Short mmCIF file of C-alpha atoms in Angstrom, two decimals:
data_model
loop_
_atom_site.label_atom_id
_atom_site.label_comp_id
_atom_site.label_asym_id
_atom_site.label_seq_id
_atom_site.Cartn_x
_atom_site.Cartn_y
_atom_site.Cartn_z
CA VAL T 1180 0.00 0.00 0.00
CA SER T 1181 1.35 3.45 -0.94
CA LEU T 1182 -0.08 6.49 0.87
CA ASP T 1183 2.84 8.93 0.66
CA MET T 1184 2.04 12.65 0.86
CA ASN T 1185 -1.66 12.25 1.63
CA GLY T 1186 -1.98 14.43 4.72
CA LEU T 1187 -2.99 11.51 6.91
CA GLY T 1188 -1.90 12.96 10.24
CA ASP T 1189 -2.48 10.92 13.37
CA THR T 1190 -6.16 10.38 12.60
CA GLY T 1191 -5.38 8.88 9.21
CA ALA T 1192 -2.57 6.81 10.70
CA ARG T 1193 -5.01 5.28 13.17
CA ALA T 1194 -7.34 4.40 10.28
CA LEU T 1195 -4.41 2.92 8.36
CA ALA T 1196 -3.45 0.85 11.39
CA SER T 1197 -6.98 -0.53 11.61
CA GLY T 1198 -6.81 -1.40 7.92
CA LEU T 1199 -3.58 -3.33 8.35
CA VAL T 1200 -5.20 -5.75 10.75
CA GLY T 1201 -6.78 -8.50 8.68
CA HIS T 1202 -4.78 -7.77 5.53
CA TRP T 1203 -2.20 -10.36 6.46
CA ASP T 1204 -0.81 -10.65 2.91
CA LEU T 1205 0.38 -7.02 2.88
CA GLU T 1206 4.18 -6.82 2.74
CA VAL T 1207 5.03 -3.15 2.01
CA MET T 1208 3.62 0.03 3.55
CA HIS T 1209 4.48 3.56 2.40
CA ALA T 1210 3.24 6.46 4.55
CA CYS T 1211 5.93 9.14 4.12
CA GLY T 1212 5.29 12.86 4.30
CA ASN T 1213 2.00 12.61 6.17
CA ARG T 1214 2.59 14.62 9.37
CA ILE T 1215 2.21 11.45 11.43
CA GLY T 1216 3.25 12.06 15.03
CA ASP T 1217 3.71 9.92 18.12
CA GLU T 1218 0.04 9.05 18.48
CA GLY T 1219 -0.16 7.79 14.91
CA ALA T 1220 3.13 5.94 15.25
CA ARG T 1221 1.86 4.18 18.37
CA ALA T 1222 -1.25 3.02 16.50
CA LEU T 1223 0.82 1.73 13.61
CA ALA T 1224 3.20 0.02 16.02
CA ARG T 1225 0.32 -1.90 17.59
CA ALA T 1226 -0.80 -3.05 14.13
CA MET T 1227 2.76 -4.00 13.13
CA ALA T 1228 3.09 -6.17 16.23
CA ARG T 1229 0.19 -8.29 14.97
CA HIS T 1230 1.36 -8.48 11.35
CA GLU T 1231 3.85 -11.25 10.68
CA HIS T 1232 4.22 -10.64 6.93
CA LEU T 1233 4.81 -6.88 6.80
CA ALA T 1234 8.37 -6.67 5.49
CA VAL T 1235 8.99 -3.02 4.55
CA VAL T 1236 7.72 0.06 6.43
CA HIS T 1237 8.31 3.62 5.18
CA LEU T 1238 7.50 6.32 7.74
CA GLY T 1239 10.01 8.96 6.72
CA ASP T 1240 9.40 12.72 6.58
CA ASN T 1241 6.84 12.71 9.38
CA LEU T 1242 6.68 14.05 12.96
CA VAL T 1243 7.56 10.89 14.86
CA GLY T 1244 9.37 11.68 18.10
CA ASP T 1245 10.79 9.69 20.99
CA ALA T 1246 7.48 8.25 22.22
CA GLY T 1247 6.53 7.03 18.75
CA ALA T 1248 9.97 5.57 18.14
CA GLY T 1249 9.82 3.77 21.48
CA ALA T 1250 6.45 2.25 20.57
CA LEU T 1251 7.85 1.06 17.25
CA GLY T 1252 10.80 -0.46 19.09
CA GLU T 1253 8.48 -2.39 21.38
CA ALA T 1254 6.50 -3.69 18.41
CA LEU T 1255 9.57 -5.14 16.71
CA ALA T 1256 9.73 -8.16 18.99
CA SER T 1257 6.49 -9.39 17.43
CA ALA T 1258 6.93 -7.99 13.90
CA VAL T 1259 9.08 -10.95 12.92
CA GLY T 1260 8.66 -10.47 9.17
CA LEU T 1261 10.03 -6.91 9.09
CA ARG T 1262 13.14 -6.53 6.90
CA GLU T 1263 13.42 -2.77 6.28
CA LEU T 1264 12.42 0.17 8.49
CA TYR T 1265 12.62 3.74 7.17
CA LEU T 1266 12.32 6.53 9.75
CA GLY T 1267 14.45 9.27 8.19
CA VAL T 1268 13.50 12.96 8.54
CA ASN T 1269 11.57 12.75 11.79
CA ALA T 1270 12.21 14.11 15.32
CA ILE T 1271 13.76 11.10 17.04
CA GLY T 1272 16.30 11.88 19.76
CA GLN T 1273 18.25 10.00 22.41
CA ALA T 1274 15.25 8.48 24.21
CA GLY T 1275 13.73 7.35 20.93
CA ALA T 1276 17.01 5.80 19.85
CA GLN T 1277 17.18 3.91 23.14
CA GLY T 1278 13.65 2.59 22.71
CA LEU T 1279 14.33 1.57 19.13
CA SER T 1280 17.63 -0.08 19.96
CA GLU T 1281 16.06 -2.45 22.48
CA GLY T 1282 13.65 -3.79 19.87
CA LEU T 1283 16.05 -3.67 16.95
CA GLY T 1284 18.76 -5.52 18.81
CA ALA T 1285 16.42 -8.42 19.53
CA HIS T 1286 15.13 -8.59 15.95
CA ARG T 1287 16.70 -11.45 14.02
CA ASN T 1288 15.61 -10.55 10.48
CA LEU T 1289 15.97 -6.78 10.08
CA ARG T 1290 18.38 -5.92 7.27
CA LEU T 1291 18.04 -2.13 6.88
CA ILE T 1292 17.38 0.78 9.22
CA ALA T 1293 17.19 4.39 7.99
CA LEU T 1294 17.29 7.09 10.66
CA ASP T 1295 18.95 9.87 8.68
CA SER T 1296 18.05 13.49 9.49
CA ASN T 1297 16.82 12.97 13.04
CA LYS T 1298 18.21 14.28 16.36
CA LEU T 1299 20.15 11.34 17.75
CA GLY T 1300 23.34 13.16 18.77
CA ASN T 1301 26.16 11.28 20.48
CA ALA T 1302 24.00 9.79 23.21
CA GLY T 1303 21.48 8.44 20.74
CA ALA T 1304 24.20 7.01 18.51
CA VAL T 1305 25.84 5.27 21.47
CA ALA T 1306 22.51 3.80 22.61
CA LEU T 1307 21.71 2.64 19.10
CA GLY T 1308 25.15 1.15 18.57
CA ARG T 1309 25.07 -0.86 21.77
CA GLY T 1310 21.56 -2.12 21.14
CA LEU T 1311 22.30 -3.17 17.58
CA ALA T 1312 25.32 -5.27 18.54
CA ARG T 1313 23.03 -8.32 18.51
CA ALA T 1314 21.35 -7.48 15.18
CA ARG T 1315 23.09 -10.19 13.21
CA ALA T 1316 21.03 -9.75 10.03
CA LEU T 1317 21.64 -5.98 9.75
CA ARG T 1318 23.30 -5.03 6.46
CA GLU T 1319 22.57 -1.29 6.05
CA LEU T 1320 22.36 1.48 8.66
CA PHE T 1321 21.71 5.09 7.57
CA LEU T 1322 22.46 7.80 10.14
CA ALA T 1323 23.42 10.86 8.08
CA SER T 1324 22.66 14.33 9.47
CA ASN T 1325 22.08 13.49 13.12
CA GLY T 1326 24.51 15.78 14.97
CA ILE T 1327 26.72 12.81 15.82
CA GLY T 1328 30.25 13.66 16.98
CA ASP T 1329 33.40 11.69 17.76
CA GLU T 1330 32.01 9.65 20.66
CA GLY T 1331 29.05 8.39 18.67
CA ALA T 1332 31.13 7.79 15.57
CA LEU T 1333 33.62 5.63 17.45
CA GLU T 1334 30.82 3.60 19.03
CA LEU T 1335 29.23 2.99 15.64
CA ALA T 1336 32.55 2.13 14.04
CA ALA T 1337 33.04 -0.49 16.76
CA LEU T 1338 29.58 -1.79 15.92
CA ALA T 1339 30.57 -2.13 12.27
CA GLU T 1340 33.66 -4.10 13.21
CA GLY T 1341 31.57 -6.51 15.27
CA LEU T 1342 28.97 -7.06 12.54
CA PRO T 1343 30.81 -8.39 9.47
CA GLN T 1344 27.57 -8.60 7.49
CA LEU T 1345 27.01 -4.82 7.86
CA VAL T 1346 28.04 -3.51 4.45
CA VAL T 1347 26.76 0.09 4.74
CA LEU T 1348 27.08 2.46 7.69
CA ASP T 1349 26.21 5.91 6.36
CA MET T 1350 27.48 8.61 8.74
CA GLN T 1351 27.73 11.53 6.35
CA MET T 1352 26.86 15.11 7.29
CA ASN T 1353 27.59 14.69 11.00
CA LEU T 1354 30.02 16.42 13.39
CA VAL T 1355 33.01 14.08 13.36
CA THR T 1356 36.43 15.71 13.64
CA GLU T 1357 39.21 15.27 11.13
CA SER T 1358 41.37 13.37 13.61
CA VAL T 1359 38.70 10.74 14.27
CA ARG T 1360 37.90 10.41 10.59
CA GLY T 1361 41.59 9.85 9.96
CA SER T 1362 41.95 7.23 12.66
CA LEU T 1363 38.91 5.34 11.43
CA SER T 1364 40.28 5.41 7.91
CA ALA T 1365 43.68 4.17 9.09
CA ALA T 1366 42.02 1.37 11.01
CA GLY T 1367 40.35 0.19 7.83
CA THR T 1368 36.76 1.02 8.69
CA ALA T 1369 35.97 0.97 4.99
CA ARG T 1370 32.29 0.24 5.38
CA VAL T 1371 31.67 3.64 6.98
CA HIS T 1372 30.57 5.59 3.92
CA GLY T 1373 33.04 8.27 2.91
CA ASN T 1374 34.99 7.64 6.13
CA LEU T 1375 32.35 9.81 7.80
CA ASP T 1376 32.83 12.45 5.17
CA THR T 1377 30.93 15.68 5.79
CA GLY T 1378 30.55 16.63 2.14
CA SER T 1379 27.49 14.67 1.09
CA ALA T 1380 24.26 13.29 2.44
CA SER T 1381 21.98 10.32 2.01
CA SER T 1382 18.26 10.02 1.51
CA LYS T 1383 17.03 6.48 1.96
CA GLU T 1384 13.37 7.38 1.77
CA THR T 1385 13.67 7.59 -2.01
CA GLY T 1386 16.28 4.86 -2.25
CA HIS T 1387 18.85 7.18 -3.83
CA ARG T 1388 22.05 8.74 -2.58
CA VAL T 1389 22.08 12.53 -2.81
CA LYS T 1390 25.46 14.18 -3.24
CA GLY T 1391 25.96 17.58 -1.72
#
């Protein structure tokens, strides 16, 4: 189902959540750019927890904050079919990252997480990195434009080293210093895109890389 840019808001998100229940064959849901906030995200999370076949969820460019992200994190334990979760361009901070990480780390099938253009900062990146250490299926993690500095970058680089199947860790357009970028490059952290280069950005909601 594709409902991008339809002005759903939280009311529409609740209706969408109700519609998901019973449509057990649905595998992909697009609801980007709909001004969906925490209330709508909580409703969708409850529906996702009951839906074993939903594999791809796009909720980018909305108004999801920490409470909504936490609800989505809780739902992941039951959403066993989920493979890709897109939450770029929202308002998710440290608390939301913590809530997500608890669910994401326990999820055995998730291959892609997009959280670019949120508000994670160092604390959120550290929480996410530690929680994802058990996410053995994770192959792509998009965290561009999140105000992440050296502490968060080093934590995430350590995550990449511990997850050999992780082929993409996009950390572009963050606040990493030259010295840390250099040390990561020297250590061979090749899977960190652009060695945490600050000259370009990523947009996973459209599936394309955008060069700055």
